[in-house]
Short mmCIF file of C-alpha atoms in Angstrom, two decimals:
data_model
loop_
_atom_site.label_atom_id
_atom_site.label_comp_id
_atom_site.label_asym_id
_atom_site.label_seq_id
_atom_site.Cartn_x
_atom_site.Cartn_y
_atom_site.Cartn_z
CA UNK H 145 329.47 339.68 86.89
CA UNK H 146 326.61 337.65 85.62
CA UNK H 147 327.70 334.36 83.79
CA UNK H 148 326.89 334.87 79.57
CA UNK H 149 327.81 331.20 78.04
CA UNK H 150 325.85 328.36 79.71
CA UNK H 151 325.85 324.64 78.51
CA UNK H 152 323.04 324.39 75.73
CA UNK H 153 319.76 322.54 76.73
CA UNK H 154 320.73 318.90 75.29
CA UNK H 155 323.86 319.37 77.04
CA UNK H 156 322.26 319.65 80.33
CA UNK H 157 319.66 316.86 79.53
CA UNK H 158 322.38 314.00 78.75
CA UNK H 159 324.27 315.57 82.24
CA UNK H 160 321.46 314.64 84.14
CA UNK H 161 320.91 311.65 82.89
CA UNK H 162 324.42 310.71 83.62
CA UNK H 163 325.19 310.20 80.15
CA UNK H 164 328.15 312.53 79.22
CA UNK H 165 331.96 311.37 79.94
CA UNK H 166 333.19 312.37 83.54
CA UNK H 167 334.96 315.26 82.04
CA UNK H 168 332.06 316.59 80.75
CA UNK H 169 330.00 316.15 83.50
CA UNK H 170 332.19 317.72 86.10
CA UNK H 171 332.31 320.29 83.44
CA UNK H 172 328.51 320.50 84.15
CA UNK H 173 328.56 320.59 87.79
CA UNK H 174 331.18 322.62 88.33
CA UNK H 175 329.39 325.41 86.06
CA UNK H 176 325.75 324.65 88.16
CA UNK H 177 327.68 325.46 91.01
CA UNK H 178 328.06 329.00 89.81
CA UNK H 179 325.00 329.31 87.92
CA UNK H 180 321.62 329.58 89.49
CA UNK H 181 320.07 329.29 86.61
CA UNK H 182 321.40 326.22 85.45
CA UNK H 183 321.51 324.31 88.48
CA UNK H 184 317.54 324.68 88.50
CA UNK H 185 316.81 323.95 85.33
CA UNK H 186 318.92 320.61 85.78
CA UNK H 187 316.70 320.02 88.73
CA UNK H 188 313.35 320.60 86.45
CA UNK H 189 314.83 317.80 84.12
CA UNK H 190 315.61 315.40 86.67
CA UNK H 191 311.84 315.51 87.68
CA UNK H 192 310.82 314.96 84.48
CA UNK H 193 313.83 312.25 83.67
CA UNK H 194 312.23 310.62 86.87
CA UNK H 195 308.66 311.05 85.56
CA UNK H 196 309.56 309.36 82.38
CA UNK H 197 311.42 306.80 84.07
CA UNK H 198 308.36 305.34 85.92
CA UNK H 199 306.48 305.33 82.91
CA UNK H 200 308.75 302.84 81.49
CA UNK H 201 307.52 299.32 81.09
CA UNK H 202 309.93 297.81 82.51
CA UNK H 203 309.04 294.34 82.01
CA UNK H 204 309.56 294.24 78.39
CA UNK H 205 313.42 293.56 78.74
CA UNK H 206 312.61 289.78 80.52
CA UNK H 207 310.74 286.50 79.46
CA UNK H 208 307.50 285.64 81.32
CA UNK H 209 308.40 282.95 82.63
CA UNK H 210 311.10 284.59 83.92
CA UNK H 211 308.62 286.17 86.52
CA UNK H 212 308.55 283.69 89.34
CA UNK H 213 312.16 283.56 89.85
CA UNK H 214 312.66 287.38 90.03
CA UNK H 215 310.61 287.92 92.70
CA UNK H 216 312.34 285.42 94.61
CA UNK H 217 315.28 287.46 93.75
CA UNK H 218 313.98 290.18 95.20
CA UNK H 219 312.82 288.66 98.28
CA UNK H 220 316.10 287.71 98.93
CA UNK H 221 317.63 291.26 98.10
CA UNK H 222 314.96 293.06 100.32
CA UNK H 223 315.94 290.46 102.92
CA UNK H 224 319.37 291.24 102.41
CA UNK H 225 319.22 294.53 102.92
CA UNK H 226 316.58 295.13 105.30
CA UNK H 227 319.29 292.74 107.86
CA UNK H 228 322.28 294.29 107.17
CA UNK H 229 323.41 296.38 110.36
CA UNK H 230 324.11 299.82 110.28
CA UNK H 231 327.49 301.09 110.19
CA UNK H 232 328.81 304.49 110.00
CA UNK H 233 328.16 306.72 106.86
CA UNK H 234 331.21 308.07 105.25
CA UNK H 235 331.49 311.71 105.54
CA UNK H 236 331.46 314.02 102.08
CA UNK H 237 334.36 314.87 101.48
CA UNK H 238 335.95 318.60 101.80
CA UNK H 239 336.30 320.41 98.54
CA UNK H 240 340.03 320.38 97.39
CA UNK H 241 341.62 324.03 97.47
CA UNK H 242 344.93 324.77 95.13
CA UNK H 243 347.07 327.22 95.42
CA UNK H 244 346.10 330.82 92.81
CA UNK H 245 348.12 333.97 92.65
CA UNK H 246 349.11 333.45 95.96
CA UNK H 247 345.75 332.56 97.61
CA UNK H 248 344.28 329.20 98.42
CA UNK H 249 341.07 329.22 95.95
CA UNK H 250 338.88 326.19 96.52
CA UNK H 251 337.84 324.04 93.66
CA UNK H 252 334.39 322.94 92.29
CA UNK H 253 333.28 320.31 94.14
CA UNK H 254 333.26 317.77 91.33
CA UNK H 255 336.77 317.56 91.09
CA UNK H 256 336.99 316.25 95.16
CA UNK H 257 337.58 312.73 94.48
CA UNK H 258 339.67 313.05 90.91
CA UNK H 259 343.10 312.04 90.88
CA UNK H 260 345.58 315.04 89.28
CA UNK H 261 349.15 315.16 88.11
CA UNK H 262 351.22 317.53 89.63
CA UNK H 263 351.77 320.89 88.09
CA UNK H 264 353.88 321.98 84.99
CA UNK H 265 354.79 324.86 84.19
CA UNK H 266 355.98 326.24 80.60
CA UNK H 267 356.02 329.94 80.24
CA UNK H 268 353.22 331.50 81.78
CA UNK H 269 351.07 328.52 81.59
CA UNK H 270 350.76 325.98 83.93
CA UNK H 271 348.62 322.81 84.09
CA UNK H 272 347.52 319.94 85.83
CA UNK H 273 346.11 316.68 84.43
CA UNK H 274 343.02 315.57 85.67
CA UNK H 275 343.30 311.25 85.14
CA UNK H 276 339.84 310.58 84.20
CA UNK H 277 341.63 307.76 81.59
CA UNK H 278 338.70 308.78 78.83
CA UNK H 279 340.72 308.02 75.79
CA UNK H 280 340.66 311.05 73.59
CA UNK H 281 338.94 313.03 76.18
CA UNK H 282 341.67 315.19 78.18
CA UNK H 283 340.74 316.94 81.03
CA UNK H 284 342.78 319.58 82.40
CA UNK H 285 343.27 322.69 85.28
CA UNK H 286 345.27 325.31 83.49
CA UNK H 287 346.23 328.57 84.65
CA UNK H 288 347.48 331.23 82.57
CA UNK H 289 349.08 333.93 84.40
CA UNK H 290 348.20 337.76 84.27
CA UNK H 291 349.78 338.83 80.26
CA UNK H 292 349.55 334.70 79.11
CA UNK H 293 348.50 333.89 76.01
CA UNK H 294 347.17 330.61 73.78
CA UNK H 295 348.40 330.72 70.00
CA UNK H 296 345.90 330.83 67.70
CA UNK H 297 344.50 327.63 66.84
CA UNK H 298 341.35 325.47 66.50
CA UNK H 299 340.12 322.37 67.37
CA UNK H 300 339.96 318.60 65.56
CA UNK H 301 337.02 317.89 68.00
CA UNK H 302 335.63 320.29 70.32
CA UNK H 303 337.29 321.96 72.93
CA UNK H 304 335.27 323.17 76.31
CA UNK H 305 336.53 325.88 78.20
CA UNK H 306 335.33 326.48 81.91
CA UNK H 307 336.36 329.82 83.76
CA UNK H 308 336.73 329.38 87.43
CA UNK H 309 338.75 332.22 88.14
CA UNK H 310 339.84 335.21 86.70
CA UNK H 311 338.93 336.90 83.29
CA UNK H 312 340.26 336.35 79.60
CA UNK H 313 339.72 337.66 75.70
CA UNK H 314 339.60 336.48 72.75
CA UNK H 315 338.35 338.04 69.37
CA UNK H 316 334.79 337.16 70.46
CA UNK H 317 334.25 338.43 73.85
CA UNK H 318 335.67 338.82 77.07
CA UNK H 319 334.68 335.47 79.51
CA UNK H 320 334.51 335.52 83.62
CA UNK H 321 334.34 333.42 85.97
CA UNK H 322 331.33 330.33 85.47
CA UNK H 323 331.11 330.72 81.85
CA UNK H 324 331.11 327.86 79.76
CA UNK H 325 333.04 328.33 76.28
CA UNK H 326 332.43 325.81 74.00
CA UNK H 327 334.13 325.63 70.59
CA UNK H 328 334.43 322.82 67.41
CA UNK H 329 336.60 322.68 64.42
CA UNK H 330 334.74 325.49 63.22
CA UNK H 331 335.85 328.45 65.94
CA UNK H 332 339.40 329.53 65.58
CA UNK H 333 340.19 331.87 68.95
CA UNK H 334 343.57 333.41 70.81
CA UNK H 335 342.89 333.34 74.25
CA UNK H 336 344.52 336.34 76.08
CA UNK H 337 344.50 337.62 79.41
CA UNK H 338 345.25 340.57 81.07
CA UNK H 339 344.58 339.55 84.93
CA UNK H 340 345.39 335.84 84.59
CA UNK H 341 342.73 333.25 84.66
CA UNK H 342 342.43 329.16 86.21
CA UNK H 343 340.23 327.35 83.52
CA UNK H 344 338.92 323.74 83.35
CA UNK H 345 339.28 322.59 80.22
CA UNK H 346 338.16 319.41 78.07
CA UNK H 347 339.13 319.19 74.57
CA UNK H 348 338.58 315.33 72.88
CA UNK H 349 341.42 315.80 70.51
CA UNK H 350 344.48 318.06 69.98
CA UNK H 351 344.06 321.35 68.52
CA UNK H 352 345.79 322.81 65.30
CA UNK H 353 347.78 325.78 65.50
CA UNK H 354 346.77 327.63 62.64
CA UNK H 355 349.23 331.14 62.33
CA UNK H 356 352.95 331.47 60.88
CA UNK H 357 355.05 330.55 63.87
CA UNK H 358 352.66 328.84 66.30
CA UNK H 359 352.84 326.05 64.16
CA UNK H 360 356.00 325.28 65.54
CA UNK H 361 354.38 325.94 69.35
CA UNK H 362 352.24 322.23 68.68
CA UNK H 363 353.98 321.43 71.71
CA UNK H 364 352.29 324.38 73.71
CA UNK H 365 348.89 322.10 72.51
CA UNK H 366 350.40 318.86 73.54
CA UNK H 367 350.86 320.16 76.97
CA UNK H 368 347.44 322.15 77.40
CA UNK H 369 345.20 319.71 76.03
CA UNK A 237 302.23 309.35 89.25
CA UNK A 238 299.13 310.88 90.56
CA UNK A 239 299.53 313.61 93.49
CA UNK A 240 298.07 310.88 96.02
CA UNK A 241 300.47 307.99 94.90
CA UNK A 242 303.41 310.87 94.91
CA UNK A 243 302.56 312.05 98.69
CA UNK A 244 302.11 308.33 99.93
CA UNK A 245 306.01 307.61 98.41
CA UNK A 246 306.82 310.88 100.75
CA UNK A 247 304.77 309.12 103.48
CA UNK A 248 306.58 305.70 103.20
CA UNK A 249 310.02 307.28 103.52
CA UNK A 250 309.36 309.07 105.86
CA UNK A 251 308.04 305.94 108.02
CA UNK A 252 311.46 304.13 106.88
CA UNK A 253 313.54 307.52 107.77
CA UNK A 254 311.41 307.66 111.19
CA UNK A 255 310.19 304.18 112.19
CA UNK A 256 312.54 301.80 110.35
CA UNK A 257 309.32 300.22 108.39
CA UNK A 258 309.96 297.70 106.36
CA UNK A 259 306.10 297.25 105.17
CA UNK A 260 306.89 301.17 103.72
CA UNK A 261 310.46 300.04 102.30
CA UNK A 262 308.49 297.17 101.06
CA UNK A 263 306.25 298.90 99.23
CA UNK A 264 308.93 301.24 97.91
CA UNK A 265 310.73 297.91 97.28
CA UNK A 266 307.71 296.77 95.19
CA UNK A 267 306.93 300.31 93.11
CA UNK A 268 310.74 300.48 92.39
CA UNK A 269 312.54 297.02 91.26
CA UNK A 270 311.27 296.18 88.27
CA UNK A 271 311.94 299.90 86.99
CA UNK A 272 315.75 299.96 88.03
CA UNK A 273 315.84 296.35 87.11
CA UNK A 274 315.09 297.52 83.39
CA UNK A 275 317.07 300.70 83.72
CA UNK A 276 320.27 298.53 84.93
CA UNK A 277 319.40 295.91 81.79
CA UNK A 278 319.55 298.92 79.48
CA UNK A 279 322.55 300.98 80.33
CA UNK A 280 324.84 298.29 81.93
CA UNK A 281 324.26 295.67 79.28
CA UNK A 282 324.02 292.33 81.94
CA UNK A 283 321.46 291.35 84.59
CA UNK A 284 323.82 290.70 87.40
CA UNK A 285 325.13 294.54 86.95
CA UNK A 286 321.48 295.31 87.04
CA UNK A 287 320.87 293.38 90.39
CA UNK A 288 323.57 294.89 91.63
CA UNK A 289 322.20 298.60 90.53
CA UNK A 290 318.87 297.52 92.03
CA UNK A 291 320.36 296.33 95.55
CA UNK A 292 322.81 299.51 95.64
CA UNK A 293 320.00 301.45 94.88
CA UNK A 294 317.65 300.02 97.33
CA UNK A 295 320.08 299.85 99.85
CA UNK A 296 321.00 303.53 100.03
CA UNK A 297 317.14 304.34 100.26
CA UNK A 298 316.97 301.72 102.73
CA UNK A 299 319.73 304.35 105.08
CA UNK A 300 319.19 307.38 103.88
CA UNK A 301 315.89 307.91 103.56
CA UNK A 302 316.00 310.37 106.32
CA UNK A 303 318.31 312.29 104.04
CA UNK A 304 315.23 313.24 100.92
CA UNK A 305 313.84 316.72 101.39
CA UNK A 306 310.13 316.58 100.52
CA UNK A 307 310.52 320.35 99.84
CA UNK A 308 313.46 320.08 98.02
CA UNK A 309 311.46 317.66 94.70
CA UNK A 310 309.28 314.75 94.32
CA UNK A 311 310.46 311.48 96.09
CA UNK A 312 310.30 309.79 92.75
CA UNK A 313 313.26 312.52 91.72
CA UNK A 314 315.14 311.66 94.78
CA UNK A 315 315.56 307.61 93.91
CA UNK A 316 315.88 308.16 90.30
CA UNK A 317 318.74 310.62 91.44
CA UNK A 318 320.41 308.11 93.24
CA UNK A 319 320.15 304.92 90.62
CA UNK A 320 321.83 307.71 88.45
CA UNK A 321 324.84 307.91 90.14
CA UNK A 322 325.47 304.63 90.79
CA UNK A 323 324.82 303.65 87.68
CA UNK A 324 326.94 306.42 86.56
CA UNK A 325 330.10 304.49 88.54
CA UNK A 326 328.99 300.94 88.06
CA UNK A 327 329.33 302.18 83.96
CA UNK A 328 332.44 304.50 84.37
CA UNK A 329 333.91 301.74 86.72
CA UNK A 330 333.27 298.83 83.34
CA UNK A 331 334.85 301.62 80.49
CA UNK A 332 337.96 302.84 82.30
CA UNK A 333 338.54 300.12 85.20
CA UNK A 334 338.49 303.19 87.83
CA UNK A 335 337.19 302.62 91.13
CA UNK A 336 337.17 306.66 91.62
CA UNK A 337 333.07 307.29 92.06
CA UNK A 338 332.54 310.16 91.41
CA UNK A 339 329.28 310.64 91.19
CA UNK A 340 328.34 312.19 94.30
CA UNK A 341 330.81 314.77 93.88
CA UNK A 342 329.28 315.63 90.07
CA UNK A 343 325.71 315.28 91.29
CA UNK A 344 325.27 316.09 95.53
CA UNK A 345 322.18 314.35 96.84
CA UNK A 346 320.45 316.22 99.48
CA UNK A 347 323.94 315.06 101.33
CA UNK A 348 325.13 317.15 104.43
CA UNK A 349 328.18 318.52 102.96
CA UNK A 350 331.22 318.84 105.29
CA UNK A 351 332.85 321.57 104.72
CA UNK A 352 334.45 322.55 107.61
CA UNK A 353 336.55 319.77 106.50
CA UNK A 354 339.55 320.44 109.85
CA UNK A 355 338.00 317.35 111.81
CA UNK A 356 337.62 314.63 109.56
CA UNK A 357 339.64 315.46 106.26
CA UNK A 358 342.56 313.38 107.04
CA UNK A 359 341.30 309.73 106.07
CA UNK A 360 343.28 307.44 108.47
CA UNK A 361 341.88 309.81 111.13
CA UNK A 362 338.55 308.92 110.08
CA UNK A 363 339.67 305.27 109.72
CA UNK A 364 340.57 305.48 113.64
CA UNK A 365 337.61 307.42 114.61
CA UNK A 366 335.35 304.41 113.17
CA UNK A 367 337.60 301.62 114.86
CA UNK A 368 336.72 303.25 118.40
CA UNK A 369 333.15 303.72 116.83
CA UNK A 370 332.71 299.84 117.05
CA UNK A 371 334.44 299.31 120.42
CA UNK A 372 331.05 301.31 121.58
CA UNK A 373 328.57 299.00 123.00
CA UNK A 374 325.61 298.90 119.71
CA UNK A 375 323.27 301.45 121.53
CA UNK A 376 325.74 304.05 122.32
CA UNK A 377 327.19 303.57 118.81
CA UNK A 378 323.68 304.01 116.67
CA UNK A 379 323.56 307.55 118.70
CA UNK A 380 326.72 308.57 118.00
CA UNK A 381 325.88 307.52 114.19
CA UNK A 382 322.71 309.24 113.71
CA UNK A 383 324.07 312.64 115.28
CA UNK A 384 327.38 312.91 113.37
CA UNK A 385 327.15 310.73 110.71
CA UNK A 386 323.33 311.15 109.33
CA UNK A 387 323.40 314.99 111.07
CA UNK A 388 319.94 313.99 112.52
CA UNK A 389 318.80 316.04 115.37
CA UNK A 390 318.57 314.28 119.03
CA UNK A 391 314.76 314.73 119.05
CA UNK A 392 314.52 312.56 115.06
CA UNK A 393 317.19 310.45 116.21
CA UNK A 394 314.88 309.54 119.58
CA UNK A 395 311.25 308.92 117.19
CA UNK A 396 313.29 306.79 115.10
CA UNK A 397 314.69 304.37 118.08
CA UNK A 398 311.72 304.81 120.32
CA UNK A 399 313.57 305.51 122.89
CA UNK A 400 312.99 308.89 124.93
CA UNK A 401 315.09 312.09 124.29
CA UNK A 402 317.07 311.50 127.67
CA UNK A 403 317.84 308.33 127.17
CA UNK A 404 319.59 309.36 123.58
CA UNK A 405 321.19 312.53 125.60
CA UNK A 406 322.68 310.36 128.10
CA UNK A 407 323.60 307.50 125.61
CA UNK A 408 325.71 310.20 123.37
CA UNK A 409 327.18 311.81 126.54
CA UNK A 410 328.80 308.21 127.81
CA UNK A 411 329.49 307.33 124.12
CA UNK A 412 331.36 310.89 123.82
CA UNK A 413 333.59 310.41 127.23
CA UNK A 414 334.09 307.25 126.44
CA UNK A 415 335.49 308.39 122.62
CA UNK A 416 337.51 310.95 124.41
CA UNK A 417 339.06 308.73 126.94
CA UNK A 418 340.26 306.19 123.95
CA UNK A 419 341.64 308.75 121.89
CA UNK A 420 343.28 310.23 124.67
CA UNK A 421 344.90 306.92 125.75
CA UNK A 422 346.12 306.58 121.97
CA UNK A 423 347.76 310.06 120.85
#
């Protein structure tokens, strides 16, 4: 199934620059891992982020006379490290796998070194915290089983949904694995699924449940996002 | 960057990655500095951040040069690549106080991925495996380093000491009994 929703271009640019939130950028990367397409145009701007860097003039940031006492700062650093004896490189570490419909299914490789809360459950959702500690910005795994459903509701701020795993609906389309949903306080949706899907999600506020009863269910937000 | 000054960069890490040069690491040294100097002034906001972003940088050019791909992008890609991610931690490490870096998770460098993962996945493991790494007399230890730790083949591993490919063979093979012996003594 060929991935339909990539990150938009500016999107991709301020990822490779390094200047999105880490929830956002493992976002990102765990998407380029499933999308060819992606991953090299990411590559094509890094070349040309690096291009542009060089051209920078640097200088402009110090004093003159400042000159003469940065190279001697340098000296010293080159000295530094040019001395310092080798020790053993740290290996990569292995990707962390979780547990999904009874299978071990391996997670993007971003998510490796990022600490998580254990699992809740409530209903046929369950969901792990990812503690990033960005403010607003929540960052979550969440699994909703084969049947599961999200109330209706939109979003103060935007809400970005990864698929990793599985399929689900909503009244816009039908999403698989690697593609990359992003919604604002303009898209109202009601995520079903009929197979049971493990999403990545990042949402920088709380949604709104918007229909009749779910309004009670804010708690259902409160624990997804 | 014209062609010639991008395929002398490849040229000078690969004498650092090969020959441990330090006139080619100087003259990366020299290109580079005052660019992630600025960059480090600009996104970090203080100059000893920015010295610190220029030595980490520097530094991990300095060991891993043999790491870059000159098929894989331009060498200029490469450092920029790696000045990213550090000052992608040195930043996230100032906003939210954690120490988690990340980086090299969100963006992999031209890094030998483990993925095999059985080995060396539990970390006090690979806390003890270094420990008997530095009982190893220097020698036997770089070998044992640049095969699996850099994943550099026996025949790089012997341009880059000067040494002839025996002598690394034979270094890793006393280095390897002698590993075994010690961690046979302490399980």
């Amino acid at each position: 199934m060929s991935i339909k929703y990539h990150p938009k271009h500016e999107l991709l640019s301020a990822f490779v620059a390094g200047e999105l939130p880490a929830s956002l950028s493992i976002a990102v990367s765990a998407h380029n891992e499933l999308c060819d397409e992606c991953r090299k145009k990411c590559e094509a701007l890094a070349e040309s982020q690096a291009i542009e860097f060089m051209k920078e003039d640097s200088f402009n940031e110090f004093e003159l006379d400042d000159f003469e006492s940065i190279n001697d700062e340098f000296d010293e650093m080159f000295a530094a490290i040019t001395t310092e004896p080798s020790r053993p490189e740290p290996l990569a570490k292995p990707c962390v796998n979780i547990d999904y419909k009874g299978q071990s299914l391996k997670l993007p490789r971003a998510l490796t070194s990022v600490t998580m809360s254990n699992w809740q459950k409530l209903g046929k959702l369950r969901r792990a915290k990812l503690e990033l500690a960005e403010g607003k910005v929540h960052s979550n795994l969440l699994e909703i089983e084969a049947g599961g459903t999200v109330p209706t509701h939109t979003h103060k701020g935007y809400e970005l949904t990864l698929l990793l795993a599985g399929s689900f609906s909503d009244e816009h389309d039908t999403y698989h694995a690697g593609d990359f949903i992003w919604l604002n306080q303009h898209n109202t949706h009601t995520p079903v699924t009929a197979e049971g899907c493990l999403c990545f999600t990042v949402a920088d506020d709380a949604q709104t449940f918007t229909q009749g009863i779910s309004k009670l269910l804010n708690p259902i937000g409160r624990f997804i996002y | 960057m014209t062609p010639e000054q991008s395929q002398q960069l490849k040229q000078w890490l690969s004498d650092i990655a090969l020959k441990r040069d330090k006139k080619a690491f100087a003259n990366i040294f020299k290109s580079f500095a005052p660019k992630i100097k600025g960059f480090g002034m600009k996104q970090l906001k203080s100059e000893s951040a920015a010295n610190d972003l220029l030595q980490d940088t520097m530094s991990i050019v300095w060991r891993k040069s043999h790491l870059y791909d000159a098929d894989k992008g331009a060498a200029t890609t490469w450092i920029y690549t790696i000045m990213r991610n550090l000052s992608f931690d040195m930043l996230r490490k100032a906003q939210t106080q954690k120490e988690d870096s990340l980086s090299d998770d969100i963006w992999p460098i031209a890094e030998v991925v483990d993925d095999s993962g059985e080995v060396f996945s539990d970390h006090l493991m690979s806390q003890q495996i270094a420990q008997y790494l530095d009982s190893l007399p220097e020698a036997q230890k770089q070998v044992v380093q640049g095969v699996y730790f850099q994943e550099m083949t026996q025949e790089q591993l012997a341009t880059q000491l000067e040494i002839p490919l025996g002598t690394v063979k034979s270094r890793l093979r006393l280095a390897l009994n002698k590993l075994k012996q010690q961690i046979e003594e302490n399980s």
